[in-house]
Each structure stands twice: as structure tokens, then as C-alpha cells.
Coordinates of C-alpha atoms in Angstrom, one line a residue:
M1 CA 82.0 101.6 121.1
E2 CA 83.6 98.3 120.4
M3 CA 87.4 99.0 120.3
L4 CA 88.8 97.3 117.1
K5 CA 92.1 98.0 115.4
V6 CA 92.0 99.9 112.2
I7 CA 94.9 100.2 109.6
M8 CA 95.1 103.4 107.4
V9 CA 97.3 104.0 104.4
R10 CA 98.4 106.7 102.3
S11 CA 99.7 105.6 98.9
D12 CA 102.2 108.4 98.5
L13 CA 103.9 111.3 100.4
E14 CA 103.0 114.0 97.8
N15 CA 101.0 117.1 98.6
I16 CA 101.2 116.6 102.4
P17 CA 98.8 119.1 104.2
Q18 CA 100.9 121.7 105.9
H19 CA 99.7 122.9 109.3
P20 CA 102.3 125.0 111.0
L21 CA 102.6 125.1 114.8
P22 CA 100.9 128.1 116.6
A23 CA 103.2 130.9 117.9
G24 CA 105.3 129.8 120.8
Y25 CA 105.1 126.2 120.2
S26 CA 108.1 124.1 118.8
L27 CA 109.1 120.6 118.0
R28 CA 112.3 119.0 119.2
F29 CA 113.8 115.6 118.6
Y30 CA 114.2 112.7 121.1
R31 CA 117.1 113.0 123.6
D32 CA 118.8 110.5 126.0
G33 CA 116.3 110.0 128.7
D34 CA 113.1 111.0 127.0
A35 CA 111.5 107.4 127.4
A36 CA 109.9 108.6 130.7
T37 CA 108.8 111.8 129.0
W38 CA 107.1 109.8 126.1
T39 CA 105.5 107.3 128.6
A40 CA 104.1 110.3 130.6
I41 CA 102.6 112.0 127.6
E42 CA 101.1 108.9 126.2
Q43 CA 99.6 108.1 129.6
A44 CA 98.0 111.5 130.1
A45 CA 96.8 111.5 126.5
D46 CA 95.4 108.0 126.0
K47 CA 92.1 107.3 127.8
F48 CA 91.8 103.9 126.0
Y49 CA 95.0 102.3 126.9
N50 CA 97.2 102.0 129.7
V51 CA 100.6 102.9 128.2
T52 CA 103.6 101.9 130.5
G53 CA 107.4 102.2 130.1
E54 CA 107.3 98.5 129.0
R55 CA 105.2 99.7 125.9
F56 CA 108.0 102.2 125.0
V57 CA 110.6 99.5 125.2
K58 CA 108.5 96.9 123.1
E59 CA 108.0 99.7 120.4
F60 CA 111.4 101.2 120.2
G61 CA 113.7 99.4 122.6
T62 CA 116.0 97.9 120.0
E63 CA 116.3 100.9 117.7
I64 CA 116.7 103.9 120.3
P65 CA 119.3 105.4 118.0
L66 CA 116.8 105.9 115.1
L67 CA 114.6 108.0 117.7
F68 CA 117.1 111.0 117.6
Q69 CA 115.9 111.5 114.0
R70 CA 112.4 110.2 114.0
C71 CA 110.7 110.9 117.2
Y72 CA 109.3 114.4 118.0
F73 CA 108.3 116.1 121.1
L74 CA 105.9 119.0 121.1
V75 CA 107.1 121.9 123.5
S76 CA 104.6 124.3 124.8
P77 CA 105.2 128.1 125.0
D78 CA 106.2 127.7 128.8
G79 CA 108.8 125.0 127.7
R80 CA 106.7 121.8 128.9
D81 CA 106.9 118.7 126.6
I82 CA 103.2 118.2 125.8
G83 CA 103.0 116.0 122.7
T84 CA 104.8 113.3 120.8
T85 CA 104.7 111.5 117.4
T86 CA 107.2 109.4 115.7
A87 CA 107.9 109.2 112.0
W88 CA 108.7 105.5 112.1
Y89 CA 108.8 102.7 109.5
D90 CA 107.2 99.3 108.9
R91 CA 109.4 96.9 106.9
K92 CA 107.1 94.2 106.2
Y93 CA 103.3 95.5 105.6
Q94 CA 102.0 94.0 102.5
G95 CA 105.6 93.0 101.4
K96 CA 106.7 96.7 101.2
R97 CA 108.7 99.3 103.1
W98 CA 106.4 101.8 104.6
G99 CA 106.8 105.0 106.6
R100 CA 104.8 104.8 109.7
V101 CA 103.0 107.5 111.6
H102 CA 103.3 106.2 115.1
W103 CA 101.9 107.1 118.6
V104 CA 100.5 110.6 118.0
A105 CA 99.5 112.2 121.3
V106 CA 98.8 115.6 122.8
V107 CA 98.2 116.1 126.6
P108 CA 94.5 116.7 127.2
E109 CA 94.7 120.4 128.3
F110 CA 96.4 121.2 124.9
Q111 CA 94.0 119.2 122.7
G112 CA 91.8 120.9 120.2
K113 CA 94.3 123.7 119.3
G114 CA 95.5 122.0 115.9
L115 CA 98.7 120.9 117.6
G116 CA 98.0 117.1 116.4
K117 CA 97.7 118.5 112.9
A118 CA 101.0 120.4 113.0
M119 CA 102.8 117.2 114.4
L120 CA 101.3 115.0 111.7
S121 CA 102.5 117.5 109.0
S122 CA 106.0 117.3 110.6
A123 CA 105.9 113.6 110.9
M124 CA 104.9 113.0 107.3
N125 CA 107.3 115.6 106.1
R126 CA 110.0 113.7 108.0
L127 CA 109.1 110.3 106.6
R128 CA 109.3 111.8 103.2
M129 CA 112.7 113.3 103.8
L130 CA 114.0 110.0 105.1
G131 CA 113.0 108.5 101.8
H132 CA 109.6 106.9 102.3
R133 CA 107.3 106.9 99.5
R134 CA 104.0 105.8 101.2
A135 CA 102.8 105.8 104.9
I136 CA 100.7 103.5 107.2
L137 CA 99.4 104.1 110.6
G138 CA 97.2 102.0 113.0
T139 CA 94.6 103.3 115.5
Q140 CA 91.4 102.1 117.1
T141 CA 87.7 102.4 116.3
P142 CA 86.9 104.8 119.3
R143 CA 89.5 107.4 118.2
L144 CA 87.1 109.3 116.0
A145 CA 88.9 112.6 116.2
A146 CA 92.3 111.1 115.2
I147 CA 90.7 109.1 112.3
N148 CA 88.9 112.2 111.1
M149 CA 92.3 114.1 111.0
Y150 CA 94.0 111.0 109.3
L151 CA 91.4 111.1 106.7
D152 CA 91.8 114.8 106.1
F153 CA 95.6 114.1 105.5
G154 CA 94.9 111.7 102.8
F155 CA 95.0 108.4 104.7
V156 CA 92.3 105.8 103.5
P157 CA 91.1 102.7 105.4
D158 CA 92.9 99.4 104.5
M159 CA 90.0 96.9 103.9
T160 CA 92.6 93.9 103.7
T161 CA 93.0 93.5 107.3
D162 CA 91.2 91.1 109.8
N163 CA 87.7 92.8 111.0
A164 CA 88.4 95.8 108.6
A165 CA 84.7 95.6 107.4
K166 CA 83.3 95.3 110.9
A167 CA 85.7 98.0 112.3
W168 CA 85.1 100.6 109.4
K169 CA 81.2 100.0 109.6
I170 CA 81.5 101.1 113.3
V171 CA 83.6 104.1 112.4
R172 CA 81.3 105.1 109.4
E173 CA 78.2 105.0 111.7
A174 CA 79.8 107.4 114.2
L175 CA 82.0 109.8 112.0
P176 CA 80.3 111.6 109.2
H177 CA 83.3 112.1 106.9
P178 CA 82.7 112.3 103.2
K179 CA 85.5 109.6 102.5
L180 CA 83.7 107.2 104.7
K181 CA 80.3 107.6 102.9
K182 CA 81.9 106.0 99.7
L183 CA 83.3 103.0 101.6
L184 CA 81.8 99.8 100.5
L185 CA 81.5 97.4 103.3

């Protein structure tokens, strides 16, 4: 499948789907030194992109203090950090301030257990608590499981971006989600 970027938006942060963590799992916030932990989780989880420590610096390097209240780590029942997501922001998208769901990842051995949904619920709740009224996220066309989850959480395709029609046609052909059937391309 051709890899194209897709943007998804949610016009409000009302009625966020609530998916609790399974028993024994917990979330914690970023702590000093967690850049390496973040990178290791992203490397393990991402089969499409080679995530490096430089990527962490590019994404968050100038605003590390904000991670202490915005970046979550998912902790397994045996105490290992196995996932991460960030309730970030975008100050300029379409001339507005947006909450941004950023870098959702769960290491492969723990995928398929509903942990991504629980992390997404937490990140969206956090965005709302921090005063955001709407949310945005970016992903790529081959990440069909993630796109499916985002659609189920009320995100919709942003058709205003470059290559949006081409990208969403690719996704719609591979992902039989009801929200995509109505999509005009």
C-alpha cells in the first residue's frame, strides 16, 4: 500500500469514548530521562518508520517541560513501559489552536488488547482538561487499525490537505468502515 499522510480532525471534545485500562495496567506521565523510553517504544511499535532519538528532539525538544503533563506512558502489570501517547497541541492548523493526539504506540506483544483505545481516551480527556476544544492527528495510509480506532473515536478525514482525496481513496478501499463509505472523493 502506498504510504501517504492523512490528517483527521474532531470538531469538539464532547462525548469522548471512554475505554478504561484493563486490570493491572496503568498510565504515568513523562519523567526526566524518558526520551530513551519513548524512542524504544516507538521503535518497537512502528513497522513503517525508523524512529530515532533525533525524532524525539524534533517533536518535543524545545518544550520538554510540557511533557510532564502531556506525555503518557503505559505501564504493564509487571512494571514495564509498553506504550506511549501525547496530548499535544498544534497552534496553527487552519488558523486555529488544536489539541493534537500525537504518537500513539503500543509495543507489538501487547497490541490487540484494547490498550490503544484506553490511551486514546486518556489523551483526549487530557486535551479537554487542558482547555482544548477540538483535536487533530496525523497518520499514514497503511496504519489501518489506527485509522479504524480514530474513526470510532469520532475523528473524520480532513479532505482539505494535499493528496487527501488520493490518500482516503486508498484507505477506503482497504478499510470497510461505515464513516468512509459516505466519503466523497
